Amino acid sequence: MEKDTVVNIKIEKAETSKINEVDFSNLSFGSVFTDHMFICDFKNGSWQEPTIIPYQKLSMDPSAKVFHYGQAVFEGMKAYKDDQDEVWLFRPDENFHRINKSSARLAMPEFPEEYFFDGLNQLLKLDKQWIKKGFGNSLYIRPFVIATETGVSASPSTEYKFIIICSPAQAYYAGEVRVKIADHYSRSASGGFGFAKAAGNYAGQFYPTSLANKEGFQQVIWTDSNTHEYLEEAGTMNVFFRIGDKLITCPTSDRILDGVTRKSVIQVAKDLGIQVDIRPIKVVEIIEAAKNNQLKEIFGSGTAAVINPILGFGYKGDKWELPKLEDSYASTIKNTILGIQYNTIEDKYGWRVKVD
Amino acid sequence: MEKDTVVNIKIEKAETSKINEVDFSNLSFGSVFTDHMFICDFKNGSWQEPTIIPYQKLSMDPSAKVFHYGQAVFEGMKAYKDDQDEVWLFRPDENFHRINKSSARLAMPEFPEEYFFDGLNQLLKLDKQWIKKGFGNSLYIRPFVIATETGVSASPSTEYKFIIICSPAQAYYAGEVRVKIADHYSRSASGGFGFAKAAGNYAGQFYPTSLANKEGFQQVIWTDSNTHEYLEEAGTMNVFFRIGDKLITCPTSDRILDGVTRKSVIQVAKDLGIQVDIRPIKVVEIIEAAKNNQLKEIFGSGTAAVINPILGFGYKGDKWELPKLEDSYASTIKNTILGIQYNTIEDKYGWRVKVD
Ligand SMILES: Cc1ncc(COP(=O)(O)O)c(C=O)c1O
Ligand SMILES: Cc1ncc(COP(=O)(O)O)c(C=O)c1O
């Protein structure tokens, strides 16, 4: 990352590494963490000295505001190691700007750019051996901010912690995914904070998703909370529909996360000569297309899996299966993005950013 | 509380009390906590042994799900001490049922009734000297549940902590309150979890409220996220409107918290011979009534203040002031409810429950 300023980060190294206890061929997503974490406190109106310390528990007062009023935002990004042992990030500026957008909507202070990038850089250098080579392997990076002021009164916290933790990951395979299109429950409101990567946007999805699971669907595609007629996004993915040769995805809004993968998919698809329509999509349009065999693909886009093909969907009791395609848009686009991420193809976009 | 079962609660008493350090005549709401807390862990599919321990910090893994996916619900209730030093709760069954409703919507396990009531009872007995006599004094009680399983994958936690902390409170005076009626931002979606007392419902309100503050309003009254034409509730209060001699409040829904004070106000008002209409209320209706001098009162209802008179409101740039009334419904109803809470009048409803 070629940032000019270098922040003074106090580093306390772990005495021993846990890396030998980890079976890198058998990782469950997001469950093992590296030796170090980045942490920076906000108090008295400003961010204090950033530090890197051994991964460790936090001492939290039971009245800390994050537990009661939900001021918590996060990001999800990955680092990749190429064959020359170089470590790369993918469009990290996007994550940096997004976490601050999320924070602002939740009345939380924005984090300084140089703290973010210098902190991330130094953390990744320290835990570099946790990033394994090979297509699919990566280090999942989780920056997050939580409100730590004590006191059970419903007002914005005056104290926060900005933290980065990292978890080694293998290729993400979500299994066969069929989705239920929401017809009753919703994820977010117009005028709400659905566009923010805020903790409060996730807990509400678990129960409706568990109901969908019982009907045989792995995930839910959320629709607008007003009419349930328009397709929006999935729990942790934006969604794309291929009708005939066109790729369609809905516009972002204050209800929808502006996914980094989504915007990369749109760009790559266009450059592959695919027509991409960004416009509201009605559920009935998808169902009509499915009936006429024009619905060729549905896929989700997100950092974890890049692209997740969706094999079928259900809506109000009816179910549809999608055709199995040889040359899917999903796999072509995914391979291009993976190639950029793992430094195996040219990156004409400047999306790949070296850690050094 | 006359519950039959007595749960085995392991009690570890604080070695010394902090009570002498507290200035009870100068308390800031929700900032000082009593000597003990109730805590019970959920793991391996069940609630473990409940304990009461000295109030202390929690040791939390940075990847605990509450920080990332917002599984956190809470309650707010109060204990009151009468002139005979007896301690009373107000409709605690309502809070118990509501926290479990909130938990269920967030895919969190429900808490057993006898654990809740025995835990609360024993905690209040232990910290009884923190409850001061005198109208207005109370002990604010904050039960809450947080997801503690480690791991950054967006799925329901398998581990939780149920905690009760208590904070001594004086009469709650919010100062002069004028409200902004929301015309852009929203609190919750149809099909969402606005009815739950979930942490995720609060953080999103702070930023829009800060904008309202800049326009001279202390709070926001939320409207439906779809049209912003219907009045719903305030940040931590349900709202009532008096037009002529009628008291009007909107029905509860999946977007609105089913307030214990709200239902008590409705009951008390009816028994005082006041006509109470529970129906959707349009913003334009309130504005018309204000123009015709028929809008006599607006007040919020909630555990903290019981009833909070609202002196004026604004909508899309226009502002209205309400008349100053001698015999307001607000004060008559508030005095009745306070009388029941402090055991100074008969409680024909059976709302007052003794702690012993
Ligand atoms: C709600 C939601 N939508 C979409 C996405 C995809 O965003 P990105 O491509 O930036 O990972 C995510 C995050 O992964 C998400 O949490
Ligand atoms: C959003 C919201 N509405 C209304 C209320 C009032 O509910 P209750 O009367 O049960 O305190 C509260 C809580 O105090 C609240 O948080």
PDB file of N, CA and C in Angstrom, chain B residues 124-164:
ATOM      1  N   LEU B 124     -32.328  -8.137  43.709  1.00  0.00           N
ATOM      2  CA  LEU B 124     -32.901  -6.947  44.342  1.00  0.00           C
ATOM      3  C   LEU B 124     -32.800  -7.010  45.860  1.00  0.00           C
ATOM      4  N   LYS B 125     -32.940  -8.223  46.422  1.00  0.00           N
ATOM      5  CA  LYS B 125     -32.790  -8.347  47.867  1.00  0.00           C
ATOM      6  C   LYS B 125     -31.364  -7.999  48.291  1.00  0.00           C
ATOM      7  N   LEU B 126     -30.421  -8.458  47.502  1.00  0.00           N
ATOM      8  CA  LEU B 126     -29.015  -8.236  47.812  1.00  0.00           C
ATOM      9  C   LEU B 126     -28.650  -6.750  47.709  1.00  0.00           C
ATOM     10  N   ASP B 127     -29.222  -6.072  46.734  1.00  0.00           N
ATOM     11  CA  ASP B 127     -28.865  -4.665  46.503  1.00  0.00           C
ATOM     12  C   ASP B 127     -29.983  -3.717  46.935  1.00  0.00           C
ATOM     13  N   LYS B 128     -30.767  -4.180  47.909  1.00  0.00           N
ATOM     14  CA  LYS B 128     -31.959  -3.441  48.339  1.00  0.00           C
ATOM     15  C   LYS B 128     -31.644  -2.016  48.827  1.00  0.00           C
ATOM     16  N   GLN B 129     -30.494  -1.868  49.476  1.00  0.00           N
ATOM     17  CA  GLN B 129     -30.179  -0.535  50.021  1.00  0.00           C
ATOM     18  C   GLN B 129     -29.898   0.487  48.921  1.00  0.00           C
ATOM     19  N   TRP B 130     -29.754   0.020  47.685  1.00  0.00           N
ATOM     20  CA  TRP B 130     -29.556   0.942  46.566  1.00  0.00           C
ATOM     21  C   TRP B 130     -30.877   1.568  46.108  1.00  0.00           C
ATOM     22  N   ILE B 131     -31.991   1.028  46.605  1.00  0.00           N
ATOM     23  CA  ILE B 131     -33.289   1.571  46.198  1.00  0.00           C
ATOM     24  C   ILE B 131     -33.709   2.580  47.251  1.00  0.00           C
ATOM     25  N   LYS B 132     -33.796   3.838  46.850  1.00  0.00           N
ATOM     26  CA  LYS B 132     -34.088   4.892  47.819  1.00  0.00           C
ATOM     27  C   LYS B 132     -35.585   5.185  47.843  1.00  0.00           C
ATOM     28  N   LYS B 133     -36.073   5.474  49.037  1.00  0.00           N
ATOM     29  CA  LYS B 133     -37.473   5.850  49.200  1.00  0.00           C
ATOM     30  C   LYS B 133     -37.713   7.217  48.570  1.00  0.00           C
ATOM     31  N   GLY B 134     -38.992   7.520  48.392  1.00  0.00           N
ATOM     32  CA  GLY B 134     -39.318   8.867  47.928  1.00  0.00           C
ATOM     33  C   GLY B 134     -39.761   8.857  46.479  1.00  0.00           C
ATOM     34  N   PHE B 135     -40.872   9.530  46.217  1.00  0.00           N
ATOM     35  CA  PHE B 135     -41.452   9.654  44.884  1.00  0.00           C
ATOM     36  C   PHE B 135     -40.389  10.061  43.875  1.00  0.00           C
ATOM     37  N   GLY B 136     -40.292   9.283  42.842  1.00  0.00           N
ATOM     38  CA  GLY B 136     -39.344   9.619  41.793  1.00  0.00           C
ATOM     39  C   GLY B 136     -38.085   8.763  41.861  1.00  0.00           C
ATOM     40  N   ASN B 137     -37.674   8.417  43.091  1.00  0.00           N
ATOM     41  CA  ASN B 137     -36.502   7.544  43.201  1.00  0.00           C
ATOM     42  C   ASN B 137     -36.864   6.122  42.783  1.00  0.00           C
ATOM     43  N   SER B 138     -35.931   5.451  42.158  1.00  0.00           N
ATOM     44  CA  SER B 138     -36.194   4.061  41.769  1.00  0.00           C
ATOM     45  C   SER B 138     -34.874   3.371  41.464  1.00  0.00           C
ATOM     46  N   LEU B 139     -34.988   2.085  41.207  1.00  0.00           N
ATOM     47  CA  LEU B 139     -33.822   1.361  40.717  1.00  0.00           C
ATOM     48  C   LEU B 139     -34.158   0.929  39.297  1.00  0.00           C
ATOM     49  N   TYR B 140     -33.414   1.433  38.343  1.00  0.00           N
ATOM     50  CA  TYR B 140     -33.630   1.029  36.957  1.00  0.00           C
ATOM     51  C   TYR B 140     -32.962  -0.329  36.749  1.00  0.00           C
ATOM     52  N   ILE B 141     -33.704  -1.266  36.180  1.00  0.00           N
ATOM     53  CA  ILE B 141     -33.216  -2.641  36.031  1.00  0.00           C
ATOM     54  C   ILE B 141     -33.037  -2.936  34.551  1.00  0.00           C
ATOM     55  N   ARG B 142     -31.884  -3.408  34.191  1.00  0.00           N
ATOM     56  CA  ARG B 142     -31.577  -3.674  32.791  1.00  0.00           C
ATOM     57  C   ARG B 142     -31.214  -5.139  32.558  1.00  0.00           C
ATOM     58  N   PRO B 143     -32.208  -5.986  32.267  1.00  0.00           N
ATOM     59  CA  PRO B 143     -31.880  -7.345  31.812  1.00  0.00           C
ATOM     60  C   PRO B 143     -31.441  -7.263  30.352  1.00  0.00           C
ATOM     61  N   PHE B 144     -30.474  -8.039  29.956  1.00  0.00           N
ATOM     62  CA  PHE B 144     -30.106  -8.081  28.532  1.00  0.00           C
ATOM     63  C   PHE B 144     -29.445  -9.400  28.176  1.00  0.00           C
ATOM     64  N   VAL B 145     -29.454  -9.706  26.898  1.00  0.00           N
ATOM     65  CA  VAL B 145     -28.892 -10.961  26.399  1.00  0.00           C
ATOM     66  C   VAL B 145     -27.976 -10.641  25.241  1.00  0.00           C
ATOM     67  N   ILE B 146     -26.771 -11.200  25.255  1.00  0.00           N
ATOM     68  CA  ILE B 146     -25.822 -10.951  24.170  1.00  0.00           C
ATOM     69  C   ILE B 146     -25.239 -12.271  23.663  1.00  0.00           C
ATOM     70  N   ALA B 147     -24.920 -12.279  22.380  1.00  0.00           N
ATOM     71  CA  ALA B 147     -24.363 -13.464  21.719  1.00  0.00           C
ATOM     72  C   ALA B 147     -22.859 -13.511  21.945  1.00  0.00           C
ATOM     73  N   THR B 148     -22.362 -14.587  22.511  1.00  0.00           N
ATOM     74  CA  THR B 148     -20.944 -14.627  22.889  1.00  0.00           C
ATOM     75  C   THR B 148     -20.118 -15.652  22.123  1.00  0.00           C
ATOM     76  N   GLU B 149     -20.747 -16.435  21.274  1.00  0.00           N
ATOM     77  CA  GLU B 149     -19.954 -17.410  20.520  1.00  0.00           C
ATOM     78  C   GLU B 149     -18.906 -16.670  19.702  1.00  0.00           C
ATOM     79  N   THR B 150     -17.719 -17.257  19.586  1.00  0.00           N
ATOM     80  CA  THR B 150     -16.672 -16.622  18.802  1.00  0.00           C
ATOM     81  C   THR B 150     -16.790 -17.058  17.343  1.00  0.00           C
ATOM     82  N   GLY B 151     -16.369 -16.173  16.446  1.00  0.00           N
ATOM     83  CA  GLY B 151     -16.356 -16.547  15.037  1.00  0.00           C
ATOM     84  C   GLY B 151     -17.083 -15.541  14.157  1.00  0.00           C
ATOM     85  N   VAL B 152     -16.390 -15.101  13.086  1.00  0.00           N
ATOM     86  CA  VAL B 152     -16.987 -14.096  12.217  1.00  0.00           C
ATOM     87  C   VAL B 152     -17.668 -14.722  11.000  1.00  0.00           C
ATOM     88  N   SER B 153     -18.667 -15.543  11.248  1.00  0.00           N
ATOM     89  CA  SER B 153     -19.525 -15.990  10.154  1.00  0.00           C
ATOM     90  C   SER B 153     -20.953 -15.647  10.543  1.00  0.00           C
ATOM     91  N   ALA B 154     -21.703 -15.160   9.555  1.00  0.00           N
ATOM     92  CA  ALA B 154     -23.023 -14.588   9.835  1.00  0.00           C
ATOM     93  C   ALA B 154     -24.070 -15.678  10.036  1.00  0.00           C
ATOM     94  N   SER B 155     -24.105 -16.204  11.233  1.00  0.00           N
ATOM     95  CA  SER B 155     -25.109 -17.211  11.582  1.00  0.00           C
ATOM     96  C   SER B 155     -25.408 -17.059  13.068  1.00  0.00           C
ATOM     97  N   PRO B 156     -26.550 -17.573  13.518  1.00  0.00           N
ATOM     98  CA  PRO B 156     -26.909 -17.373  14.926  1.00  0.00           C
ATOM     99  C   PRO B 156     -25.859 -17.964  15.858  1.00  0.00           C
ATOM    100  N   SER B 157     -25.595 -17.267  16.922  1.00  0.00           N
ATOM    101  CA  SER B 157     -24.661 -17.740  17.933  1.00  0.00           C
ATOM    102  C   SER B 157     -25.216 -18.985  18.620  1.00  0.00           C
ATOM    103  N   THR B 158     -24.322 -19.833  19.086  1.00  0.00           N
ATOM    104  CA  THR B 158     -24.763 -20.979  19.893  1.00  0.00           C
ATOM    105  C   THR B 158     -24.496 -20.720  21.381  1.00  0.00           C
ATOM    106  N   GLU B 159     -23.912 -19.556  21.681  1.00  0.00           N
ATOM    107  CA  GLU B 159     -23.636 -19.226  23.083  1.00  0.00           C
ATOM    108  C   GLU B 159     -24.102 -17.801  23.392  1.00  0.00           C
ATOM    109  N   TYR B 160     -24.628 -17.628  24.590  1.00  0.00           N
ATOM    110  CA  TYR B 160     -25.178 -16.326  24.993  1.00  0.00           C
ATOM    111  C   TYR B 160     -24.901 -16.087  26.463  1.00  0.00           C
ATOM    112  N   LYS B 161     -25.013 -14.826  26.854  1.00  0.00           N
ATOM    113  CA  LYS B 161     -25.050 -14.469  28.272  1.00  0.00           C
ATOM    114  C   LYS B 161     -26.332 -13.698  28.529  1.00  0.00           C
ATOM    115  N   PHE B 162     -27.075 -14.103  29.556  1.00  0.00           N
ATOM    116  CA  PHE B 162     -28.218 -13.348  30.045  1.00  0.00           C
ATOM    117  C   PHE B 162     -27.738 -12.640  31.303  1.00  0.00           C
ATOM    118  N   ILE B 163     -27.883 -11.329  31.345  1.00  0.00           N
ATOM    119  CA  ILE B 163     -27.314 -10.535  32.436  1.00  0.00           C
ATOM    120  C   ILE B 163     -28.375  -9.566  32.961  1.00  0.00           C
ATOM    121  N   ILE B 164     -28.364  -9.321  34.250  1.00  0.00           N
ATOM    122  CA  ILE B 164     -29.173  -8.213  34.793  1.00  0.00           C
ATOM    123  C   ILE B 164     -28.249  -7.281  35.568  1.00  0.00           C
TER     124      ILE B 164
END
